[in-house]
mmCIF file of C-alpha atoms in Angstrom:
data_model
loop_
_atom_site.group_PDB
_atom_site.id
_atom_site.type_symbol
_atom_site.label_atom_id
_atom_site.label_comp_id
_atom_site.label_asym_id
_atom_site.label_seq_id
_atom_site.Cartn_x
_atom_site.Cartn_y
_atom_site.Cartn_z
ATOM 1 C CA UNK A 1 102.810 -3.837 7.435
ATOM 2 C CA UNK A 2 100.534 -1.736 5.298
ATOM 3 C CA UNK A 3 101.792 1.391 3.176
ATOM 4 C CA UNK A 4 99.835 4.210 5.682
ATOM 5 C CA UNK A 5 100.432 7.466 6.269
ATOM 6 C CA UNK A 6 100.730 6.926 9.921
ATOM 7 C CA UNK A 7 103.408 5.565 12.172
ATOM 8 C CA UNK A 8 101.756 3.597 15.433
ATOM 9 C CA UNK A 9 100.033 0.752 13.676
ATOM 10 C CA UNK A 10 99.854 -1.113 16.857
ATOM 11 C CA UNK A 11 96.401 -0.627 16.303
ATOM 12 C CA UNK A 12 96.274 -2.795 12.981
ATOM 13 C CA UNK A 13 98.842 -5.220 13.505
ATOM 14 C CA UNK A 14 96.510 -6.169 17.267
ATOM 15 C CA UNK A 15 93.759 -6.919 15.015
ATOM 16 C CA UNK A 16 95.740 -8.911 12.218
ATOM 17 C CA UNK A 17 96.542 -10.715 15.737
ATOM 18 C CA UNK A 18 93.576 -11.199 16.975
ATOM 19 C CA UNK A 19 92.219 -12.705 13.533
ATOM 20 C CA UNK A 20 94.527 -15.123 12.810
ATOM 21 C CA UNK A 21 94.128 -17.013 16.444
ATOM 22 C CA UNK A 22 90.096 -17.248 16.356
ATOM 23 C CA UNK A 23 91.757 -18.383 12.407
ATOM 24 C CA UNK A 24 93.699 -21.092 13.981
ATOM 25 C CA UNK A 25 91.680 -24.694 13.451
ATOM 26 C CA UNK A 26 89.395 -23.178 10.878
ATOM 27 C CA UNK A 27 89.782 -24.551 7.342
ATOM 28 C CA UNK A 28 89.867 -21.202 6.009
ATOM 29 C CA UNK A 29 93.894 -19.251 4.670
ATOM 30 C CA UNK A 30 93.829 -17.027 7.797
ATOM 31 C CA UNK A 31 96.331 -14.994 5.272
ATOM 32 C CA UNK A 32 94.004 -14.650 2.543
ATOM 33 C CA UNK A 33 91.289 -12.910 4.815
ATOM 34 C CA UNK A 34 94.566 -10.709 6.773
ATOM 35 C CA UNK A 35 95.249 -9.843 2.841
ATOM 36 C CA UNK A 36 91.256 -9.271 2.593
ATOM 37 C CA UNK A 37 90.971 -6.711 5.105
ATOM 38 C CA UNK A 38 94.500 -5.552 4.396
ATOM 39 C CA UNK A 39 93.149 -4.441 0.136
ATOM 40 C CA UNK A 40 89.727 -3.321 2.858
ATOM 41 C CA UNK A 41 91.887 -0.163 4.441
ATOM 42 C CA UNK A 42 93.917 0.751 1.538
ATOM 43 C CA UNK A 43 90.605 1.578 -0.036
ATOM 44 C CA UNK A 44 88.900 2.779 2.549
ATOM 45 C CA UNK A 45 91.776 5.336 2.755
ATOM 46 C CA UNK A 46 92.110 6.011 -1.108
ATOM 47 C CA UNK A 47 88.762 7.684 -0.827
ATOM 48 C CA UNK A 48 89.732 10.276 2.340
ATOM 49 C CA UNK A 49 90.738 13.967 0.545
ATOM 50 C CA UNK A 50 92.357 14.802 3.888
ATOM 51 C CA UNK A 51 95.447 13.029 5.469
ATOM 52 C CA UNK A 52 94.997 9.657 7.150
ATOM 53 C CA UNK A 53 94.955 9.895 10.589
ATOM 54 C CA UNK A 54 95.594 6.813 14.207
ATOM 55 C CA UNK A 55 91.302 8.379 14.744
ATOM 56 C CA UNK A 56 91.179 7.156 10.687
ATOM 57 C CA UNK A 57 92.676 4.193 11.241
ATOM 58 C CA UNK A 58 90.806 3.064 14.710
ATOM 59 C CA UNK A 59 87.461 4.108 13.191
ATOM 60 C CA UNK A 60 87.839 2.104 9.414
ATOM 61 C CA UNK A 61 88.529 -1.003 12.167
ATOM 62 C CA UNK A 62 85.509 -0.257 14.258
ATOM 63 C CA UNK A 63 82.998 -0.495 11.120
ATOM 64 C CA UNK A 64 84.426 -4.102 10.086
ATOM 65 C CA UNK A 65 83.629 -5.557 13.347
ATOM 66 C CA UNK A 66 85.200 -8.199 16.083
ATOM 67 C CA UNK A 67 87.741 -9.823 14.874
ATOM 68 C CA UNK A 68 85.795 -13.541 15.407
ATOM 69 C CA UNK A 69 83.418 -11.581 13.102
ATOM 70 C CA UNK A 70 86.390 -12.398 10.535
ATOM 71 C CA UNK A 71 86.060 -16.590 10.722
ATOM 72 C CA UNK A 72 82.461 -18.520 10.489
ATOM 73 C CA UNK A 73 81.823 -20.520 12.632
ATOM 74 C CA UNK A 74 80.966 -23.566 10.803
ATOM 75 C CA UNK A 75 84.265 -23.769 9.382
ATOM 76 C CA UNK A 76 85.431 -23.788 13.470
ATOM 77 C CA UNK A 77 85.803 -27.704 14.596
ATOM 78 C CA UNK A 78 83.214 -28.352 17.148
ATOM 79 C CA UNK A 79 85.397 -28.638 19.701
ATOM 80 C CA UNK A 80 87.012 -25.145 19.266
ATOM 81 C CA UNK A 81 82.788 -23.597 18.474
ATOM 82 C CA UNK A 82 82.212 -24.596 21.495
ATOM 83 C CA UNK A 83 85.479 -23.605 23.435
ATOM 84 C CA UNK A 84 83.769 -19.772 21.193
ATOM 85 C CA UNK A 85 80.229 -20.238 23.073
ATOM 86 C CA UNK A 86 82.090 -21.344 26.429
ATOM 87 C CA UNK A 87 83.447 -17.704 26.040
ATOM 88 C CA UNK A 88 81.362 -15.224 23.997
ATOM 89 C CA UNK A 89 77.741 -16.483 24.497
ATOM 90 C CA UNK A 90 75.145 -16.714 23.311
ATOM 91 C CA UNK A 91 74.345 -17.026 27.244
ATOM 92 C CA UNK A 92 71.572 -19.715 26.148
ATOM 93 C CA UNK A 93 74.433 -22.300 24.049
ATOM 94 C CA UNK A 94 76.826 -21.319 27.087
ATOM 95 C CA UNK A 95 74.095 -22.514 29.645
ATOM 96 C CA UNK A 96 73.630 -25.986 26.996
ATOM 97 C CA UNK A 97 77.404 -26.753 26.573
ATOM 98 C CA UNK A 98 78.081 -26.119 30.670
ATOM 99 C CA UNK A 99 75.293 -28.729 31.139
ATOM 100 C CA UNK A 100 76.856 -31.586 29.934
ATOM 101 C CA UNK A 101 80.530 -30.095 30.546
ATOM 102 C CA UNK A 102 78.868 -30.591 34.220
ATOM 103 C CA UNK A 103 77.996 -33.782 33.267
ATOM 104 C CA UNK A 104 80.957 -35.606 32.479
ATOM 105 C CA UNK A 105 83.009 -33.731 34.648
ATOM 106 C CA UNK A 106 80.946 -33.240 36.821
ATOM 107 C CA UNK A 107 80.055 -36.183 38.066
ATOM 108 C CA UNK A 108 83.381 -37.866 37.952
ATOM 109 C CA UNK A 109 85.121 -34.995 40.216
ATOM 110 C CA UNK A 110 81.667 -33.727 42.390
ATOM 111 C CA UNK A 111 79.751 -37.567 41.672
ATOM 112 C CA UNK A 112 75.548 -36.676 41.994
ATOM 113 C CA UNK A 113 76.388 -32.943 42.697
ATOM 114 C CA UNK A 114 78.490 -32.576 38.808
ATOM 115 C CA UNK A 115 74.271 -34.599 37.068
ATOM 116 C CA UNK A 116 72.815 -31.516 40.007
ATOM 117 C CA UNK A 117 73.609 -28.828 38.209
ATOM 118 C CA UNK A 118 73.769 -29.757 35.377
ATOM 119 C CA UNK A 119 70.746 -30.670 35.360
ATOM 120 C CA UNK A 120 70.071 -26.416 37.344
ATOM 121 C CA UNK A 121 72.004 -25.595 33.783
ATOM 122 C CA UNK A 122 69.316 -27.656 31.738
ATOM 123 C CA UNK A 123 66.468 -26.337 33.527
ATOM 124 C CA UNK A 124 67.055 -22.544 33.116
ATOM 125 C CA UNK A 125 68.253 -23.440 29.085
ATOM 126 C CA UNK A 126 64.701 -24.557 29.193
ATOM 127 C CA UNK A 127 63.360 -21.264 30.999
ATOM 128 C CA UNK A 128 64.647 -18.960 28.688
ATOM 129 C CA UNK A 129 64.099 -20.704 25.496
ATOM 130 C CA UNK A 130 60.710 -21.847 26.443
ATOM 131 C CA UNK A 131 60.262 -25.018 22.894
ATOM 132 C CA UNK A 132 60.950 -22.932 20.287
ATOM 133 C CA UNK A 133 65.579 -22.919 20.244
ATOM 134 C CA UNK A 134 65.730 -26.865 22.023
ATOM 135 C CA UNK A 135 65.963 -29.332 19.726
ATOM 136 C CA UNK A 136 68.667 -27.490 19.205
ATOM 137 C CA UNK A 137 70.191 -27.866 21.958
ATOM 138 C CA UNK A 138 69.289 -31.420 23.107
ATOM 139 C CA UNK A 139 71.735 -33.123 22.915
ATOM 140 C CA UNK A 140 73.616 -31.166 25.925
ATOM 141 C CA UNK A 141 70.872 -30.400 27.708
ATOM 142 C CA UNK A 142 68.449 -34.127 27.639
ATOM 143 C CA UNK A 143 70.780 -36.776 28.732
ATOM 144 C CA UNK A 144 71.097 -34.870 32.746
ATOM 145 C CA UNK A 145 67.676 -34.056 31.629
ATOM 146 C CA UNK A 146 66.486 -37.980 30.842
ATOM 147 C CA UNK A 147 68.956 -39.353 34.211
ATOM 148 C CA UNK A 148 66.708 -36.760 36.658
ATOM 149 C CA UNK A 149 63.767 -37.238 35.686
ATOM 150 C CA UNK A 150 64.025 -40.772 35.555
ATOM 151 C CA UNK A 151 65.097 -41.192 39.579
ATOM 152 C CA UNK A 152 62.368 -38.876 40.594
ATOM 153 C CA UNK A 153 60.212 -41.641 38.783
ATOM 154 C CA UNK A 154 62.060 -44.680 39.829
ATOM 155 C CA UNK A 155 61.638 -43.694 43.959
ATOM 156 C CA UNK A 156 57.900 -42.453 43.287
ATOM 157 C CA UNK A 157 57.419 -45.770 42.279
ATOM 158 C CA UNK A 158 59.363 -47.309 44.989
ATOM 159 C CA UNK A 159 57.538 -45.836 47.127
ATOM 160 C CA UNK A 160 54.054 -46.989 46.123
ATOM 161 C CA UNK A 161 55.627 -50.286 44.881
ATOM 162 C CA UNK A 162 58.111 -51.042 48.090
ATOM 163 C CA UNK A 163 54.756 -51.721 49.670
ATOM 164 C CA UNK A 164 52.799 -53.376 47.726
ATOM 165 C CA UNK A 165 55.249 -55.418 45.981
ATOM 166 C CA UNK A 166 55.260 -57.937 49.384
ATOM 167 C CA UNK A 167 51.679 -57.822 49.255
ATOM 168 C CA UNK A 168 51.934 -59.093 45.574
ATOM 169 C CA UNK A 169 54.478 -61.739 47.042
ATOM 170 C CA UNK A 170 52.373 -63.154 49.575
ATOM 171 C CA UNK A 171 49.516 -63.113 47.170
ATOM 172 C CA UNK A 172 51.417 -64.859 45.094
ATOM 173 C CA UNK A 173 52.689 -67.840 47.974
ATOM 174 C CA UNK A 174 49.651 -68.105 49.004
ATOM 175 C CA UNK A 175 48.140 -68.361 45.871
ATOM 176 C CA UNK A 176 50.857 -70.651 44.150
ATOM 177 C CA UNK A 177 53.371 -72.165 46.814
ATOM 178 C CA UNK A 178 53.772 -74.285 44.248
ATOM 179 C CA UNK A 179 56.043 -71.871 42.133
ATOM 180 C CA UNK A 180 56.887 -69.509 45.166
ATOM 181 C CA UNK A 181 60.561 -70.671 44.788
ATOM 182 C CA UNK A 182 60.680 -70.165 40.856
ATOM 183 C CA UNK A 183 62.383 -66.608 40.921
ATOM 184 C CA UNK A 184 62.790 -66.273 37.501
ATOM 185 C CA UNK A 185 58.850 -66.269 36.550
ATOM 186 C CA UNK A 186 57.851 -64.417 40.051
ATOM 187 C CA UNK A 187 60.532 -62.109 38.521
ATOM 188 C CA UNK A 188 58.882 -62.183 34.749
ATOM 189 C CA UNK A 189 55.370 -61.524 36.769
ATOM 190 C CA UNK A 190 56.309 -58.191 38.369
ATOM 191 C CA UNK A 191 58.553 -57.039 36.180
ATOM 192 C CA UNK A 192 55.555 -56.324 33.714
ATOM 193 C CA UNK A 193 53.663 -56.033 37.176
ATOM 194 C CA UNK A 194 56.047 -52.946 37.903
ATOM 195 C CA UNK A 195 56.515 -51.262 33.800
ATOM 196 C CA UNK A 196 52.540 -52.044 33.556
ATOM 197 C CA UNK A 197 51.833 -49.717 37.583
ATOM 198 C CA UNK A 198 54.387 -47.356 36.155
ATOM 199 C CA UNK A 199 51.607 -46.846 32.819
ATOM 200 C CA UNK A 200 49.251 -46.071 34.877
ATOM 201 C CA UNK A 201 50.881 -44.049 37.902
ATOM 202 C CA UNK A 202 51.910 -41.375 35.743
ATOM 203 C CA UNK A 203 49.158 -41.654 33.052
ATOM 204 C CA UNK A 204 46.572 -40.836 36.560
ATOM 205 C CA UNK A 205 49.536 -38.307 37.583
ATOM 206 C CA UNK A 206 49.003 -36.404 33.962
ATOM 207 C CA UNK A 207 45.331 -36.438 34.137
ATOM 208 C CA UNK A 208 44.880 -35.298 37.013
ATOM 209 C CA UNK A 209 47.483 -32.302 38.257
ATOM 210 C CA UNK A 210 48.064 -32.139 34.277
ATOM 211 C CA UNK A 211 49.969 -28.314 34.387
ATOM 212 C CA UNK A 212 52.023 -29.843 37.957
ATOM 213 C CA UNK A 213 53.797 -32.473 35.879
ATOM 214 C CA UNK A 214 54.420 -30.626 32.825
ATOM 215 C CA UNK A 215 55.873 -28.058 35.163
ATOM 216 C CA UNK A 216 58.371 -31.176 36.926
ATOM 217 C CA UNK A 217 58.909 -32.948 34.152
ATOM 218 C CA UNK A 218 59.476 -30.287 30.753
ATOM 219 C CA UNK A 219 59.589 -30.070 28.054
ATOM 220 C CA UNK A 220 59.472 -34.371 27.957
ATOM 221 C CA UNK A 221 55.360 -33.789 28.573
ATOM 222 C CA UNK A 222 54.995 -30.325 27.107
ATOM 223 C CA UNK A 223 53.207 -32.189 24.073
ATOM 224 C CA UNK A 224 50.986 -34.428 26.063
ATOM 225 C CA UNK A 225 47.485 -34.383 24.644
ATOM 226 C CA UNK A 226 44.609 -36.523 26.395
ATOM 227 C CA UNK A 227 44.403 -38.443 22.909
ATOM 228 C CA UNK A 228 47.670 -40.217 24.599
ATOM 229 C CA UNK A 229 46.131 -40.460 27.775
ATOM 230 C CA UNK A 230 44.242 -43.412 26.493
ATOM 231 C CA UNK A 231 47.381 -44.682 24.288
ATOM 232 C CA UNK A 232 49.404 -44.682 28.213
ATOM 233 C CA UNK A 233 45.984 -46.367 29.288
ATOM 234 C CA UNK A 234 46.518 -49.141 27.007
ATOM 235 C CA UNK A 235 49.977 -49.609 27.643
ATOM 236 C CA UNK A 236 48.991 -50.500 31.426
ATOM 237 C CA UNK A 237 46.357 -52.263 31.051
ATOM 238 C CA UNK A 238 48.535 -54.279 28.484
ATOM 239 C CA UNK A 239 51.690 -54.970 30.661
ATOM 240 C CA UNK A 240 48.872 -55.935 33.901
ATOM 241 C CA UNK A 241 47.959 -58.695 31.529
ATOM 242 C CA UNK A 242 51.065 -59.967 30.185
ATOM 243 C CA UNK A 243 52.057 -60.142 34.070
ATOM 244 C CA UNK A 244 48.424 -62.203 34.737
ATOM 245 C CA UNK A 245 49.812 -64.672 32.003
ATOM 246 C CA UNK A 246 52.911 -64.789 33.054
ATOM 247 C CA UNK A 247 51.286 -66.133 36.722
ATOM 248 C CA UNK A 248 49.162 -67.933 35.596
ATOM 249 C CA UNK A 249 50.356 -70.285 32.793
ATOM 250 C CA UNK A 250 53.535 -70.630 34.302
ATOM 251 C CA UNK B 1 60.995 -8.320 27.445
ATOM 252 C CA UNK B 2 59.008 -7.712 24.992
ATOM 253 C CA UNK B 3 61.928 -5.338 23.350
ATOM 254 C CA UNK B 4 64.695 -8.103 23.493
ATOM 255 C CA UNK B 5 62.010 -11.097 22.888
ATOM 256 C CA UNK B 6 61.708 -8.086 18.899
ATOM 257 C CA UNK B 7 64.923 -8.118 19.068
ATOM 258 C CA UNK B 8 65.769 -11.533 18.968
ATOM 259 C CA UNK B 9 63.497 -12.306 16.513
ATOM 260 C CA UNK B 10 64.789 -8.054 14.624
ATOM 261 C CA UNK B 11 68.473 -10.521 14.505
ATOM 262 C CA UNK B 12 67.215 -13.873 13.194
ATOM 263 C CA UNK B 13 65.455 -12.213 10.437
ATOM 264 C CA UNK B 14 68.319 -9.627 9.633
ATOM 265 C CA UNK B 15 70.766 -12.840 9.006
ATOM 266 C CA UNK B 16 68.171 -14.678 7.021
ATOM 267 C CA UNK B 17 67.948 -11.475 4.865
ATOM 268 C CA UNK B 18 71.521 -10.737 4.691
ATOM 269 C CA UNK B 19 72.831 -13.534 1.733
ATOM 270 C CA UNK B 20 69.728 -12.451 -0.724
ATOM 271 C CA UNK B 21 71.001 -8.721 -1.045
ATOM 272 C CA UNK B 22 74.429 -9.522 -1.700
ATOM 273 C CA UNK B 23 73.743 -12.849 -3.956
ATOM 274 C CA UNK B 24 71.309 -9.667 -5.565
ATOM 275 C CA UNK B 25 74.264 -7.119 -5.678
ATOM 276 C CA UNK B 26 76.591 -9.113 -6.925
ATOM 277 C CA UNK B 27 73.332 -10.642 -10.186
ATOM 278 C CA UNK B 28 74.873 -7.341 -11.783
ATOM 279 C CA UNK B 29 78.212 -8.162 -12.566
ATOM 280 C CA UNK B 30 81.244 -9.141 -11.044
ATOM 281 C CA UNK B 31 82.526 -6.714 -7.745
ATOM 282 C CA UNK B 32 85.409 -7.055 -5.960
ATOM 283 C CA UNK B 33 84.971 -7.179 -2.140
ATOM 284 C CA UNK B 34 85.392 -3.956 -1.367
ATOM 285 C CA UNK B 35 82.350 -2.679 -3.561
ATOM 286 C CA UNK B 36 80.135 -4.974 -2.333
ATOM 287 C CA UNK B 37 80.806 -3.476 0.723
ATOM 288 C CA UNK B 38 80.128 -0.733 0.037
ATOM 289 C CA UNK B 39 77.342 -1.120 -1.837
ATOM 290 C CA UNK B 40 75.591 -2.905 1.372
ATOM 291 C CA UNK B 41 76.879 -0.239 3.784
ATOM 292 C CA UNK B 42 74.409 2.279 2.724
ATOM 293 C CA UNK B 43 71.510 -0.421 4.378
ATOM 294 C CA UNK B 44 74.530 -1.526 7.020
ATOM 295 C CA UNK B 45 72.723 0.084 10.091
ATOM 296 C CA UNK B 46 68.753 -1.672 8.663
ATOM 297 C CA UNK B 47 70.720 -5.043 8.199
ATOM 298 C CA UNK B 48 72.611 -4.266 11.564
ATOM 299 C CA UNK B 49 76.160 -5.887 10.501
ATOM 300 C CA UNK B 50 79.349 -4.883 10.548
ATOM 301 C CA UNK B 51 81.289 -4.796 6.814
ATOM 302 C CA UNK B 52 83.760 -7.620 8.311
ATOM 303 C CA UNK B 53 80.936 -10.252 8.012
ATOM 304 C CA UNK B 54 80.075 -9.172 4.040
ATOM 305 C CA UNK B 55 82.904 -10.893 3.638
ATOM 306 C CA UNK B 56 82.764 -14.064 6.100
ATOM 307 C CA UNK B 57 79.325 -14.246 4.536
ATOM 308 C CA UNK B 58 81.978 -14.191 0.252
ATOM 309 C CA UNK B 59 83.662 -17.407 1.903
ATOM 310 C CA UNK B 60 80.565 -18.447 2.446
ATOM 311 C CA UNK B 61 80.135 -18.629 -0.847
ATOM 312 C CA UNK B 62 82.289 -19.413 -2.419
ATOM 313 C CA UNK B 63 82.881 -22.500 -0.304
ATOM 314 C CA UNK B 64 79.307 -23.951 -1.223
ATOM 315 C CA UNK B 65 80.254 -22.902 -4.929
ATOM 316 C CA UNK B 66 77.866 -19.857 -5.738
ATOM 317 C CA UNK B 67 80.414 -17.172 -6.543
ATOM 318 C CA UNK B 68 83.932 -17.887 -8.705
ATOM 319 C CA UNK B 69 86.446 -15.130 -7.411
ATOM 320 C CA UNK B 70 89.727 -14.276 -9.783
ATOM 321 C CA UNK B 71 92.562 -12.438 -8.443
ATOM 322 C CA UNK B 72 93.015 -9.661 -11.675
ATOM 323 C CA UNK B 73 96.129 -6.537 -11.380
ATOM 324 C CA UNK B 74 95.706 -3.256 -10.136
ATOM 325 C CA UNK B 75 97.724 0.129 -10.807
ATOM 326 C CA UNK B 76 96.016 1.664 -7.505
ATOM 327 C CA UNK B 77 97.513 -0.899 -5.375
ATOM 328 C CA UNK B 78 97.633 -4.799 -4.854
ATOM 329 C CA UNK B 79 95.410 -7.919 -6.758
ATOM 330 C CA UNK B 80 91.546 -7.265 -6.737
ATOM 331 C CA UNK B 81 89.851 -10.480 -5.498
ATOM 332 C CA UNK B 82 86.711 -10.273 -7.590
ATOM 333 C CA UNK B 83 83.622 -12.484 -6.885
ATOM 334 C CA UNK B 84 81.178 -13.167 -9.402
ATOM 335 C CA UNK B 85 78.094 -15.635 -9.253
ATOM 336 C CA UNK B 86 78.570 -18.821 -10.532
ATOM 337 C CA UNK B 87 76.666 -20.477 -13.235
ATOM 338 C CA UNK B 88 75.222 -22.305 -10.184
ATOM 339 C CA UNK B 89 75.027 -18.902 -7.849
ATOM 340 C CA UNK B 90 72.877 -17.623 -11.372
ATOM 341 C CA UNK B 91 69.789 -20.586 -11.403
ATOM 342 C CA UNK B 92 70.669 -19.942 -7.222
ATOM 343 C CA UNK B 93 69.898 -16.339 -7.052
ATOM 344 C CA UNK B 94 66.531 -17.071 -9.303
ATOM 345 C CA UNK B 95 64.863 -19.131 -6.521
ATOM 346 C CA UNK B 96 65.602 -17.801 -3.578
ATOM 347 C CA UNK B 97 64.660 -14.543 -5.384
ATOM 348 C CA UNK B 98 60.652 -16.237 -6.408
ATOM 349 C CA UNK B 99 60.807 -17.081 -1.921
ATOM 350 C CA UNK B 100 61.567 -14.261 -0.763
ATOM 351 C CA UNK B 101 58.621 -12.606 -3.845
ATOM 352 C CA UNK B 102 56.174 -15.983 -2.482
ATOM 353 C CA UNK B 103 57.015 -14.915 1.939
ATOM 354 C CA UNK B 104 56.628 -11.553 1.335
ATOM 355 C CA UNK B 105 53.192 -12.204 -0.448
ATOM 356 C CA UNK B 106 52.105 -14.672 1.533
ATOM 357 C CA UNK B 107 52.586 -12.375 5.065
ATOM 358 C CA UNK B 108 51.320 -9.507 3.711
ATOM 359 C CA UNK B 109 47.879 -11.044 2.539
ATOM 360 C CA UNK B 110 48.285 -12.779 5.913
ATOM 361 C CA UNK B 111 48.952 -9.609 6.944
ATOM 362 C CA UNK B 112 45.846 -7.601 4.991
ATOM 363 C CA UNK B 113 43.777 -9.718 6.303
ATOM 364 C CA UNK B 114 43.923 -10.441 9.823
ATOM 365 C CA UNK B 115 45.042 -6.546 11.149
ATOM 366 C CA UNK B 116 43.114 -4.753 7.559
ATOM 367 C CA UNK B 117 44.551 -0.757 8.318
#
């Protein structure tokens, strides 16, 4: 222990233990860090004109800051950094890590409820941050967002396409009875029709109700511009044409 | 809400400045860790740091090759670790200072242009 003119060095010992615990799995040498802390304390008390007391040592330690501050987070393995963030924050990163953990472990335990819980955490992170700092967290929050948005799109489309699909099938069977049983060809046409219709519906919705759609599908629609409407419209038309050609040619 | 935003922005800005300040502290001559802390201490409240953070930054500089370290025996106690800018660190400092000058001049121009006194 240090050669200090105080009897009770328990505060110091506790501080060193906490620093060593923070340095576990860190690339830095904890002995080197402890040596620096000891050197700092000895230099500090060498400037004292009056006898050093327990309170002086506590004040020096307080000025040095939390034990965690001695460890550069970049030196920690990713899982340790994650645990550290989960334990101490900041809140936005904590929520982002919770989102991805819930997606994997929550889904394994509770099925779709895990996905829904993960989705809510991701949305909270979005609301906290806007879109400024999302880029660094995207790998943590995007998976659950994509899954839920995709599910919403499928549900909305199926609600429209299922009744329409029956009409289209009836039409195809009526117009081209000789290919009525070629399920692959029907499926091929239907596939392109569905994709084209999907882009058409999405384009229409976002053009008509841009605020609502942006609110629902954040952050993927944040950068939507009217110019992109033309691109999406073209895509839907292209798929529709392919669908028609496939139906006619075959 | 606005004070929270201001705090967040200020904290990020000061984090970036801290490394610049420590590098400039080392620009004149090699110093040991405690001396650097003492020089930065005057600005501790402005930079919103704890003294331990200075050592963390110095470790990072060493890992990045910006500083070299050496141990020197001391008559007043254990051997002291001295930090000194490496050749690469000196080049880096010149560039970083130039960037800082450019940024501060540009920002000042923008502020003066848009919010003339």
